[in-house]
PDB file of C-alpha atoms in Angstrom:
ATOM      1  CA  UNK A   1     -23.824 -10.710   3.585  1.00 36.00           C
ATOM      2  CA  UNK A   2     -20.881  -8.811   5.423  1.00 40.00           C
ATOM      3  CA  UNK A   3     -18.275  -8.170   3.650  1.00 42.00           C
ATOM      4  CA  UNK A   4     -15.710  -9.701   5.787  1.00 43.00           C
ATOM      5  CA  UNK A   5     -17.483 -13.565   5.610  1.00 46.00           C
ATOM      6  CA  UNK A   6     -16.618 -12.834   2.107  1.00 48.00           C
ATOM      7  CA  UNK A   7     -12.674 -12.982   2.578  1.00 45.00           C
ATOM      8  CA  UNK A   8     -11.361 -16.201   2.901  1.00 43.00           C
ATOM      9  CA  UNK A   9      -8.694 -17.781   5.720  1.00 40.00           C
ATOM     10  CA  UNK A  10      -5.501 -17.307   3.472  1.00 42.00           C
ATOM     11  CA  UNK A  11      -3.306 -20.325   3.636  1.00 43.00           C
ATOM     12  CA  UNK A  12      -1.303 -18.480   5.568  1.00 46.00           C
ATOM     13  CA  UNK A  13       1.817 -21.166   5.209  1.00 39.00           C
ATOM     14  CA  UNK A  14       2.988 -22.988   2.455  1.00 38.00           C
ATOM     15  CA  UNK A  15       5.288 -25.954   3.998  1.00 37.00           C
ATOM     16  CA  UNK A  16       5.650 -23.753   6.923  1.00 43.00           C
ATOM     17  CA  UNK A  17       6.768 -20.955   5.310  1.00 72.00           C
ATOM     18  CA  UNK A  18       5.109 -17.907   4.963  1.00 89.00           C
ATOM     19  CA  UNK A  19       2.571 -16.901   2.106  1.00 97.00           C
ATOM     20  CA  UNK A  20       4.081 -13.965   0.221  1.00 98.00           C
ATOM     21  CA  UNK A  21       2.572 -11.216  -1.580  1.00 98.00           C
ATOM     22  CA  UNK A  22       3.698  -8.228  -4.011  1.00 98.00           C
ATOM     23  CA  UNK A  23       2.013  -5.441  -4.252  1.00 98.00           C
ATOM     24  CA  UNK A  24       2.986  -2.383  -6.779  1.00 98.00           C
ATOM     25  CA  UNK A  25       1.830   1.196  -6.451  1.00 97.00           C
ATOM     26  CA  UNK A  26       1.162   0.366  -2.792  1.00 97.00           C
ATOM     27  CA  UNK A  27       2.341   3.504  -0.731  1.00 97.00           C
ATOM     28  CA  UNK A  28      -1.083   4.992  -0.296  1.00 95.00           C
ATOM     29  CA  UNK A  29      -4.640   4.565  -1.428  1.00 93.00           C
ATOM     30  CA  UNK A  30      -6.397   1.016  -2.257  1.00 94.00           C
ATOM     31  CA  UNK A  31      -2.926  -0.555  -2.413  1.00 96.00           C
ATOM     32  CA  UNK A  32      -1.880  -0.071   1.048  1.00 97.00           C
ATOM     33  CA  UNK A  33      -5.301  -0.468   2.605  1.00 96.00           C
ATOM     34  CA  UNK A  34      -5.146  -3.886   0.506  1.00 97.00           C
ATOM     35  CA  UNK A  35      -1.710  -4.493   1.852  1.00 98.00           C
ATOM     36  CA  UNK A  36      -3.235  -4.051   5.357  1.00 98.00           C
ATOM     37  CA  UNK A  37      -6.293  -5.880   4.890  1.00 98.00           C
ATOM     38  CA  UNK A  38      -4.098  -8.939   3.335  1.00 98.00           C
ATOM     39  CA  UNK A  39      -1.796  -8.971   6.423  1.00 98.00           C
ATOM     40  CA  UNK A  40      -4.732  -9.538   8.814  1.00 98.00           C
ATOM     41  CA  UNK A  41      -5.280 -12.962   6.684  1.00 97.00           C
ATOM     42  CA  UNK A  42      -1.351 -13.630   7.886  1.00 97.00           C
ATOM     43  CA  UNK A  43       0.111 -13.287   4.711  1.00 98.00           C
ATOM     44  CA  UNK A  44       3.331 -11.554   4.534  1.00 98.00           C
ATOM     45  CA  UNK A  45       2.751  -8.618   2.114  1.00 98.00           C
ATOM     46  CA  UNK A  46       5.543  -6.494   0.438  1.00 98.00           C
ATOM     47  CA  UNK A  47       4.314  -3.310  -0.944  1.00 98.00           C
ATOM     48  CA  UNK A  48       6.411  -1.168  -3.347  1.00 98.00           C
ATOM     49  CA  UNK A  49       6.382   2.663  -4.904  1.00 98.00           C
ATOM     50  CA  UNK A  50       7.969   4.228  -7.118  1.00 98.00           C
ATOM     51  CA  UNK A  51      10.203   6.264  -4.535  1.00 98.00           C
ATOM     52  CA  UNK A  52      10.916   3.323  -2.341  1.00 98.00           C
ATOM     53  CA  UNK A  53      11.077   5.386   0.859  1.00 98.00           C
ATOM     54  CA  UNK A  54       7.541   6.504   0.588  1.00 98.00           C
ATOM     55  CA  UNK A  55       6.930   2.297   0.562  1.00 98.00           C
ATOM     56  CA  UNK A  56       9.375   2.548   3.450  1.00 98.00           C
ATOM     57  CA  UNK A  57       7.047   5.723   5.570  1.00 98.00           C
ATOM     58  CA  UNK A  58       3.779   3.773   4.277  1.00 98.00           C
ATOM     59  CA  UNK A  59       4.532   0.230   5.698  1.00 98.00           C
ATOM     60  CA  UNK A  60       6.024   1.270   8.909  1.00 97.00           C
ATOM     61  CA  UNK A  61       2.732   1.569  10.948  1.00 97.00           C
ATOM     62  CA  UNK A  62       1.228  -1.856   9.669  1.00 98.00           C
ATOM     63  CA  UNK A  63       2.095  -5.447  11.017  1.00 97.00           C
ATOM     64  CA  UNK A  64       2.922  -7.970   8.422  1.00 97.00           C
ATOM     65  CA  UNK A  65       3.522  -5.005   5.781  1.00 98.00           C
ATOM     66  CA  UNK A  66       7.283  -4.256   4.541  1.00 98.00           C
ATOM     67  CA  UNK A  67       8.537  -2.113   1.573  1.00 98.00           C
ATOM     68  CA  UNK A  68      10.785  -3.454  -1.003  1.00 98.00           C
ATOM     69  CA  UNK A  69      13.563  -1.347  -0.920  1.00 97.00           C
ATOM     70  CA  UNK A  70      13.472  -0.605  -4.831  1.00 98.00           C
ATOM     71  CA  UNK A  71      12.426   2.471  -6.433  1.00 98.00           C
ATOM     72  CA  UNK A  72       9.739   0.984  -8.725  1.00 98.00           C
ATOM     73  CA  UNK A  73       8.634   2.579 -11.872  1.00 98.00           C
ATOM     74  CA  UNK A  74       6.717  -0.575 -13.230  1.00 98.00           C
ATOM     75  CA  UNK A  75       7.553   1.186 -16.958  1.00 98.00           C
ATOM     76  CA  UNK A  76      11.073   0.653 -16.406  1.00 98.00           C
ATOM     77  CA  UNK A  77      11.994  -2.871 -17.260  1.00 98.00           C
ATOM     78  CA  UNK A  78      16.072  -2.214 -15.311  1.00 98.00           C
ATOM     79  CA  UNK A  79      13.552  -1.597 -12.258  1.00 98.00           C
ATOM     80  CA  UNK A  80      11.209  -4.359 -12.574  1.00 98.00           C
ATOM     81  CA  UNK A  81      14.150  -6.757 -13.218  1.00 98.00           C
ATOM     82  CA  UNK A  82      15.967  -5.071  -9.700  1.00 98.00           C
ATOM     83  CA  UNK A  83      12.345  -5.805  -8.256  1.00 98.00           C
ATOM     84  CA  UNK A  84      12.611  -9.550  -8.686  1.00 98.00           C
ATOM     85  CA  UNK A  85      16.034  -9.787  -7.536  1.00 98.00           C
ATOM     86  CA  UNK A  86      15.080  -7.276  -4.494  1.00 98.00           C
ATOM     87  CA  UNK A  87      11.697  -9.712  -3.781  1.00 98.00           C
ATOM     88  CA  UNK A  88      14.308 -12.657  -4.399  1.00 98.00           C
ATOM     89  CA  UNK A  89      16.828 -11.396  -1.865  1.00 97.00           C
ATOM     90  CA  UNK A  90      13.997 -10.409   0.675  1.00 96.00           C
ATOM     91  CA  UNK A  91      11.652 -12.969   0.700  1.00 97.00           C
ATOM     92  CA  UNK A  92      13.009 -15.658  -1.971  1.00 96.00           C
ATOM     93  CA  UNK A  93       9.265 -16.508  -2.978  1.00 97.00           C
ATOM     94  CA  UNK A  94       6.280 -15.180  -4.213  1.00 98.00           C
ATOM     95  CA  UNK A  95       2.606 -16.390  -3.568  1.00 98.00           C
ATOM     96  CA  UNK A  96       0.616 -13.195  -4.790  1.00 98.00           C
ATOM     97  CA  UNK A  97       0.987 -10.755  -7.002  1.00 99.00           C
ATOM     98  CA  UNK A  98      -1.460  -7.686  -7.138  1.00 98.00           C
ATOM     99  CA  UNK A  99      -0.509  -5.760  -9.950  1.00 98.00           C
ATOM    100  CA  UNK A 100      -1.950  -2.274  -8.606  1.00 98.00           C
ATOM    101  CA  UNK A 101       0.107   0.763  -9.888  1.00 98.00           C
ATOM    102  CA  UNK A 102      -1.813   2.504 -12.242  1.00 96.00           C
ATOM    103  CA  UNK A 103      -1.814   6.194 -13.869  1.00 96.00           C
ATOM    104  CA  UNK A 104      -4.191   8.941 -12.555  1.00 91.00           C
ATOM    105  CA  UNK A 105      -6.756   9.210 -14.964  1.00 90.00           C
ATOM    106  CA  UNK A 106      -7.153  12.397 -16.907  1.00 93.00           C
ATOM    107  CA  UNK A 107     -11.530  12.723 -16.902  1.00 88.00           C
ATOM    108  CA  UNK A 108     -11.500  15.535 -19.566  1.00 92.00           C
ATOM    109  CA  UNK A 109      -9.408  13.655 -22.830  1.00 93.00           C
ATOM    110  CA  UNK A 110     -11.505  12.385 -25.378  1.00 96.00           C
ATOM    111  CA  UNK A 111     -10.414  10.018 -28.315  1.00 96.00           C
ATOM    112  CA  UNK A 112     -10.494  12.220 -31.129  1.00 97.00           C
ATOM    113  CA  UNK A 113      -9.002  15.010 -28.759  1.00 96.00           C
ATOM    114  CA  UNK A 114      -6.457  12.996 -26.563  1.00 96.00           C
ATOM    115  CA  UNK A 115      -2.776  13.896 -26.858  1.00 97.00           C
ATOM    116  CA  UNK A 116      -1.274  10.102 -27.804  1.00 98.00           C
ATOM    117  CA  UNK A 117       1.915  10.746 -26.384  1.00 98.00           C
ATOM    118  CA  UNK A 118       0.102  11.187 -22.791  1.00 97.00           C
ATOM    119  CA  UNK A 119      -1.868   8.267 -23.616  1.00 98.00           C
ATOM    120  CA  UNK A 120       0.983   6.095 -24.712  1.00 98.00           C
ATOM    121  CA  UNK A 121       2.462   6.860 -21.235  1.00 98.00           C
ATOM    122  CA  UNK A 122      -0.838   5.674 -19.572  1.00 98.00           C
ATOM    123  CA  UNK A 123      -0.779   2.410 -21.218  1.00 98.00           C
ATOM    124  CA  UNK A 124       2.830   1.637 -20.497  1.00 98.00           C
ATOM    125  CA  UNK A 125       1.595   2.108 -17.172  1.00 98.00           C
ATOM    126  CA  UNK A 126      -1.877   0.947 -16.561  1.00 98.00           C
ATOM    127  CA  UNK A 127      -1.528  -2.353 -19.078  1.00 98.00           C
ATOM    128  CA  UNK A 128       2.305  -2.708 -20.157  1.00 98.00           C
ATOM    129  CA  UNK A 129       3.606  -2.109 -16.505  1.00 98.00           C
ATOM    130  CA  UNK A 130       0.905  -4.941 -15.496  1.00 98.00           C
ATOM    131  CA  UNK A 131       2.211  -7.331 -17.718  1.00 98.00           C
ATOM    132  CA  UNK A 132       5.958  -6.594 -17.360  1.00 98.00           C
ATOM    133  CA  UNK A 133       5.273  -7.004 -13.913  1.00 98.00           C
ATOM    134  CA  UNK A 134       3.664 -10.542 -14.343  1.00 98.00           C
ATOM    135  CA  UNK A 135       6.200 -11.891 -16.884  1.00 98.00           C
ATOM    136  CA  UNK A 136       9.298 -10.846 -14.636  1.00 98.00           C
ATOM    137  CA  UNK A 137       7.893 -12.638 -11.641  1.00 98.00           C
ATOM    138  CA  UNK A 138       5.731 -15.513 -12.844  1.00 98.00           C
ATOM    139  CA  UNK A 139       9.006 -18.024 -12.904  1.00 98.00           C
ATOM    140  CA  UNK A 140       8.564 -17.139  -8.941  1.00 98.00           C
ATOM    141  CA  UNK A 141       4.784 -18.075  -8.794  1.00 98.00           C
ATOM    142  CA  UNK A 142       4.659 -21.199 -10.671  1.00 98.00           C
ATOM    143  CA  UNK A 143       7.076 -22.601  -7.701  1.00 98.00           C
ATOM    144  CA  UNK A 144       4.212 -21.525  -5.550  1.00 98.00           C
ATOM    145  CA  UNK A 145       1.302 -24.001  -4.560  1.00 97.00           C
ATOM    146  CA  UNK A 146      -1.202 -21.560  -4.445  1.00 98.00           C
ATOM    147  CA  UNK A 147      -0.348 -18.551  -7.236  1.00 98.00           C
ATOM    148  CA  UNK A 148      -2.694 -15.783  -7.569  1.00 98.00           C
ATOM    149  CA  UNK A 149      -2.090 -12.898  -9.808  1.00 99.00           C
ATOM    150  CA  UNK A 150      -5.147  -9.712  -9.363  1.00 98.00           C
ATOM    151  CA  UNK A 151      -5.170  -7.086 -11.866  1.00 98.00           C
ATOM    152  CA  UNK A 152      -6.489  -4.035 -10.098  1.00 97.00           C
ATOM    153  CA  UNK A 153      -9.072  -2.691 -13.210  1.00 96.00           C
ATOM    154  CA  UNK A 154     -12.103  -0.160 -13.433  1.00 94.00           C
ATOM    155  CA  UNK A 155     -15.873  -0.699 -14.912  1.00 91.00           C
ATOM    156  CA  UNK A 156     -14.678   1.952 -16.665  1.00 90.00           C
ATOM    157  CA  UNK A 157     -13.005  -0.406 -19.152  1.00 92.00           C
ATOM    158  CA  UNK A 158     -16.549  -2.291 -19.107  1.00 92.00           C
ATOM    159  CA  UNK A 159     -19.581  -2.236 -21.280  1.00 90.00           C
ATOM    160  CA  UNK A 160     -21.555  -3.233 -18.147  1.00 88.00           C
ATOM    161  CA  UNK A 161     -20.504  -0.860 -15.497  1.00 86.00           C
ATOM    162  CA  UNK A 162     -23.609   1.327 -14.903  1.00 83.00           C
ATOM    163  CA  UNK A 163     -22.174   4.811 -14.272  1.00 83.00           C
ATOM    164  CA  UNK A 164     -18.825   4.909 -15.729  1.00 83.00           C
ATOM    165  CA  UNK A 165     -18.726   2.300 -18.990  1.00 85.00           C
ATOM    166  CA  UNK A 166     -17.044   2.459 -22.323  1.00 90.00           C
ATOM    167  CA  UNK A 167     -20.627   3.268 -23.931  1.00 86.00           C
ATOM    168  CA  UNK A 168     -21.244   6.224 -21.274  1.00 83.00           C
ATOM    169  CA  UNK A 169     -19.350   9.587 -20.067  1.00 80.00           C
ATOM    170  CA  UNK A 170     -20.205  11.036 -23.713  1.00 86.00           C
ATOM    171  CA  UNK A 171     -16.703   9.604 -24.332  1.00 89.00           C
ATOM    172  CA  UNK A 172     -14.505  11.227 -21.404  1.00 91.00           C
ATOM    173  CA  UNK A 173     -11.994   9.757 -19.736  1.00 93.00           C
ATOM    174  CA  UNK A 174     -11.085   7.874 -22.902  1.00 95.00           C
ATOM    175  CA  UNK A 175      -7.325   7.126 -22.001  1.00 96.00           C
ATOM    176  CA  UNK A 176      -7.928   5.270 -19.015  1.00 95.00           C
ATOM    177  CA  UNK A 177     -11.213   3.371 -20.100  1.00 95.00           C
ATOM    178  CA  UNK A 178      -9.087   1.983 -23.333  1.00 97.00           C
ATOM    179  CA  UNK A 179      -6.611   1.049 -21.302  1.00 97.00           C
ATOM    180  CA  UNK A 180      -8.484  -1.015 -18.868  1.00 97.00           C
ATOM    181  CA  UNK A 181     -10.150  -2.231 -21.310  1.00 96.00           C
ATOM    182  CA  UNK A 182      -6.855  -3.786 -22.556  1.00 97.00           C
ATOM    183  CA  UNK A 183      -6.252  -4.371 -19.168  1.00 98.00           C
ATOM    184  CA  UNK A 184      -9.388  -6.837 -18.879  1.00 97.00           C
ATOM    185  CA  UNK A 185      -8.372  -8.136 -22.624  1.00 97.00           C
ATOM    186  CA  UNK A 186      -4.769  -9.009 -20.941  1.00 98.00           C
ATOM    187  CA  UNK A 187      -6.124 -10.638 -17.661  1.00 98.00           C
ATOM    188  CA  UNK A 188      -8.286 -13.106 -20.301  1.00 98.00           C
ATOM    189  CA  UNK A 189      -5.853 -14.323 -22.751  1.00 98.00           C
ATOM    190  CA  UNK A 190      -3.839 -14.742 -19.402  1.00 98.00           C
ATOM    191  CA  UNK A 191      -5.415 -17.186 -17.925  1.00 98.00           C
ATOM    192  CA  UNK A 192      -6.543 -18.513 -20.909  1.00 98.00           C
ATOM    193  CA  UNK A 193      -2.703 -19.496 -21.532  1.00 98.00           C
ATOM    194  CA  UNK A 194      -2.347 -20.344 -17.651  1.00 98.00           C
ATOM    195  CA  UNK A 195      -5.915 -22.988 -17.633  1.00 98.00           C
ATOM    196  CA  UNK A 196      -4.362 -26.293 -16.677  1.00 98.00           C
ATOM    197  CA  UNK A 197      -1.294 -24.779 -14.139  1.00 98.00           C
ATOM    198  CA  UNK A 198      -2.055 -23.736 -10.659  1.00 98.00           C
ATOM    199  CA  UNK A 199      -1.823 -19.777 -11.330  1.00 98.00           C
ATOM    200  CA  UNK A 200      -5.292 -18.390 -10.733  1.00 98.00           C
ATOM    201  CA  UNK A 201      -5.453 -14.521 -12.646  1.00 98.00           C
ATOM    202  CA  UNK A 202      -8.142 -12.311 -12.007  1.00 98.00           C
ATOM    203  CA  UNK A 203      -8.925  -8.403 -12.819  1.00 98.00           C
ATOM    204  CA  UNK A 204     -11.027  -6.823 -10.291  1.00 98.00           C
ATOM    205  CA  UNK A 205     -12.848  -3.278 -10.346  1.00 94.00           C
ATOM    206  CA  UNK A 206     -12.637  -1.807  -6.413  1.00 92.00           C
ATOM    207  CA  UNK A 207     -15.171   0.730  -7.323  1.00 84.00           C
ATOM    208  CA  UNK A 208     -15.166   4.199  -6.992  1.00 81.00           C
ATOM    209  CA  UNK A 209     -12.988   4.958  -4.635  1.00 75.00           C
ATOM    210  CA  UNK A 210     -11.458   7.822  -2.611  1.00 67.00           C
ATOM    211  CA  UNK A 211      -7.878   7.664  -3.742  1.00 70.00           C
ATOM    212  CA  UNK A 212      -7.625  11.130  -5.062  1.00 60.00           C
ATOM    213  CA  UNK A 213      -8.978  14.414  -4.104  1.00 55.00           C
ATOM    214  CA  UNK A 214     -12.169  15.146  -5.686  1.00 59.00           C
ATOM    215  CA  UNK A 215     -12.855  11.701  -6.138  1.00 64.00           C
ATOM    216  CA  UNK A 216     -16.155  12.072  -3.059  1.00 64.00           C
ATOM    217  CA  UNK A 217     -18.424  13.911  -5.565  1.00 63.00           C
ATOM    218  CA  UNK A 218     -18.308  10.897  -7.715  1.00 64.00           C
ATOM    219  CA  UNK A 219     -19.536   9.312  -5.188  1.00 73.00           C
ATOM    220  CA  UNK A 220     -16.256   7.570  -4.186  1.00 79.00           C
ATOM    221  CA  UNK A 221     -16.027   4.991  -1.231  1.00 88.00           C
ATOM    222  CA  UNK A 222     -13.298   4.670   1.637  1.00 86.00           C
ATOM    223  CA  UNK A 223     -10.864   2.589   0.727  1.00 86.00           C
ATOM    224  CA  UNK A 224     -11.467   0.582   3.565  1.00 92.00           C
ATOM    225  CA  UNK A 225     -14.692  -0.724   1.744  1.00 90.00           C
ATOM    226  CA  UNK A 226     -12.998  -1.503  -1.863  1.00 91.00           C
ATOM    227  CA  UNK A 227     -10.349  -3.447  -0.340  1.00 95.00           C
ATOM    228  CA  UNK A 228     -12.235  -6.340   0.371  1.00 96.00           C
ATOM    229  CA  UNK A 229     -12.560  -7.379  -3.049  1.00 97.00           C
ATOM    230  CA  UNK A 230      -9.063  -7.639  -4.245  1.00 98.00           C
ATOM    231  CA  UNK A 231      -7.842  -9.289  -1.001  1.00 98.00           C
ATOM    232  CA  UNK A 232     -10.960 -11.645  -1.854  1.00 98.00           C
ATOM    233  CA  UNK A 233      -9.793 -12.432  -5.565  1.00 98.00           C
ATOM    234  CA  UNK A 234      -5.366 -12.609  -4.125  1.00 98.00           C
ATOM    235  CA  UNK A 235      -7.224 -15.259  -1.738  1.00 98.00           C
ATOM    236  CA  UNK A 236      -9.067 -17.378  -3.829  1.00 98.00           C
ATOM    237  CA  UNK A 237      -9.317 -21.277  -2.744  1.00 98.00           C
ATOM    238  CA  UNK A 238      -7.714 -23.652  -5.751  1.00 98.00           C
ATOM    239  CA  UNK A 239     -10.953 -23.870  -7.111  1.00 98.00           C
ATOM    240  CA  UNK A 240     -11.828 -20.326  -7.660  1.00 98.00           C
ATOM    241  CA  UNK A 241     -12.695 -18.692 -11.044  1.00 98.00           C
ATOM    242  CA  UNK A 242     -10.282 -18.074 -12.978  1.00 98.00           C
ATOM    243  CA  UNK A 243     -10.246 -14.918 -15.732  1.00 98.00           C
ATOM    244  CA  UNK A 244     -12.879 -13.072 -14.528  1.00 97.00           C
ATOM    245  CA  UNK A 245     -13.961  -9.292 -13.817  1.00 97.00           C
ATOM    246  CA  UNK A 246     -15.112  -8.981 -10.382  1.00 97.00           C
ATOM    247  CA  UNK A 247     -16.350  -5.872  -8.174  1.00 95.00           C
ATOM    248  CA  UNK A 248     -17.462  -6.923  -4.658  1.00 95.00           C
ATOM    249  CA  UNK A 249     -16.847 -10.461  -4.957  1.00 96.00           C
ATOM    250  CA  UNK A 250     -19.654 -10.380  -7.729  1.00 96.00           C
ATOM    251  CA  UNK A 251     -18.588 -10.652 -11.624  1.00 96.00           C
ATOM    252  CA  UNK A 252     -19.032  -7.584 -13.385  1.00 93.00           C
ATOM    253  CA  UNK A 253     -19.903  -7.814 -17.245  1.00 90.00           C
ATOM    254  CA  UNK A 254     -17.296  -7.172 -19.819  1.00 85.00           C
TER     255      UNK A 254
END
């Protein structure tokens, strides 16, 4: 099937008003090409970075797509918390929440060799920043009719991914598979909690993708071709599931 009968018509207004997404680590890469992708469904989509004019130079080109003018380390809870009031002043709702901002992965640390300070700092980022993000702005989505909350994840945090699971790589990469791994473990008790209320929380796995230099002879994909899925999962109708792992609109094993 193509992948564009997979994306659904977003309910592009909510009593008239339009639907709003948040989108962190969005200045470049799968972010912005989901930020794009997401406008076309006539959502309103703010992306942010953590040097908010590089949001600014990113969003400029693209119709529907505006920065938040907040520098945005998602570590930083003073940041986060200016975040919600920036999101608050700007759009005064939120609809969707992609929590994409994530730490380059280091492909050469091991567990037993890793330096835990470095991976400490990965976590804060890849899980912590994820769920700092979602507790600072989940008052906002509950007044939303439609909440969705996607947790941008890897297979790499998977027993089931093929190529790059927690089982394979002879153990490389160890940083970033543990911590989306935790990731996945964070998106489940999630939405576990949030069953009987409207918010729907998904992680989903873009694939390899071509966000980085070097990333091709891993067989990486534009990012024109992993977007699809997350836009897919921040779309979901009100009877979507709910606490998965996806990858191409597909679950992935955990």
């Amino acid at each position: 099937m193509p992948q564009n009968e997979h994306l659904t018509t977003s309910r592009a207004t909510v009593s008239g008003t339009a639907t709003t997404a948040l989108i962190t680590g969005a200045a470049r890469g799968i972010g912005l090409e989901v930020a794009r992708q997401l406008a076309l469904t006539g959502v309103r989509v703010l992306i942010t970075a953590r040097v908010s004019r590089q949001a600014a130079e990113a969003a400029s080109p693209i119709e529907g797509v505006e920065p938040l003018p907040v520098d945005l380390d998602v570590t930083d809870p003073a940041a986060v918390e200016a975040a919600v009031e920036a999101l608050i002043a700007r759009a005064g709702r939120l609809d969707i929440l992609i929590n994409n901002a994530a730490a380059s992965p280091d492909r050469t640390d091991t567990a037993t060799g890793a330096d835990l300070g470095a991976a400490a700092d990965v976590l804060q980022v890849n899980l912590f920043g994820a769920w700092r993000m979602t507790q600072a702005l989940l008052p906002l989505l509950r007044a939303s009719d439609h909440p969705r909350i996607v947790n941008v994840g890897s297979g790499a945090g998977s027993h089931a991914d093929e190529r790059f699971g927690l089982s394979l790589m002879g153990g490389s990469a160890a940083t970033h598979a543990v911590s989306k791994a935790a990731l996945n473990a964070f998106t489940a008790v999630l939405a576990a909690e949030l069953a009987d209320t409207p918010v729907i929380v998904n992680v989903v796995c873009p694939g390899v993708t071509a966000t980085a230099p070097g990333a091709e002879h891993l067989g990486a994909r534009p990012v024109e071709a992993s977007a699809p899925g997350v836009v897919w999962a921040a779309t979901l109708p009100d009877d979507g599931p709910r606490g998965g792992f996806f990858r191409d609109f597909h679950p992935l094993g955990w």
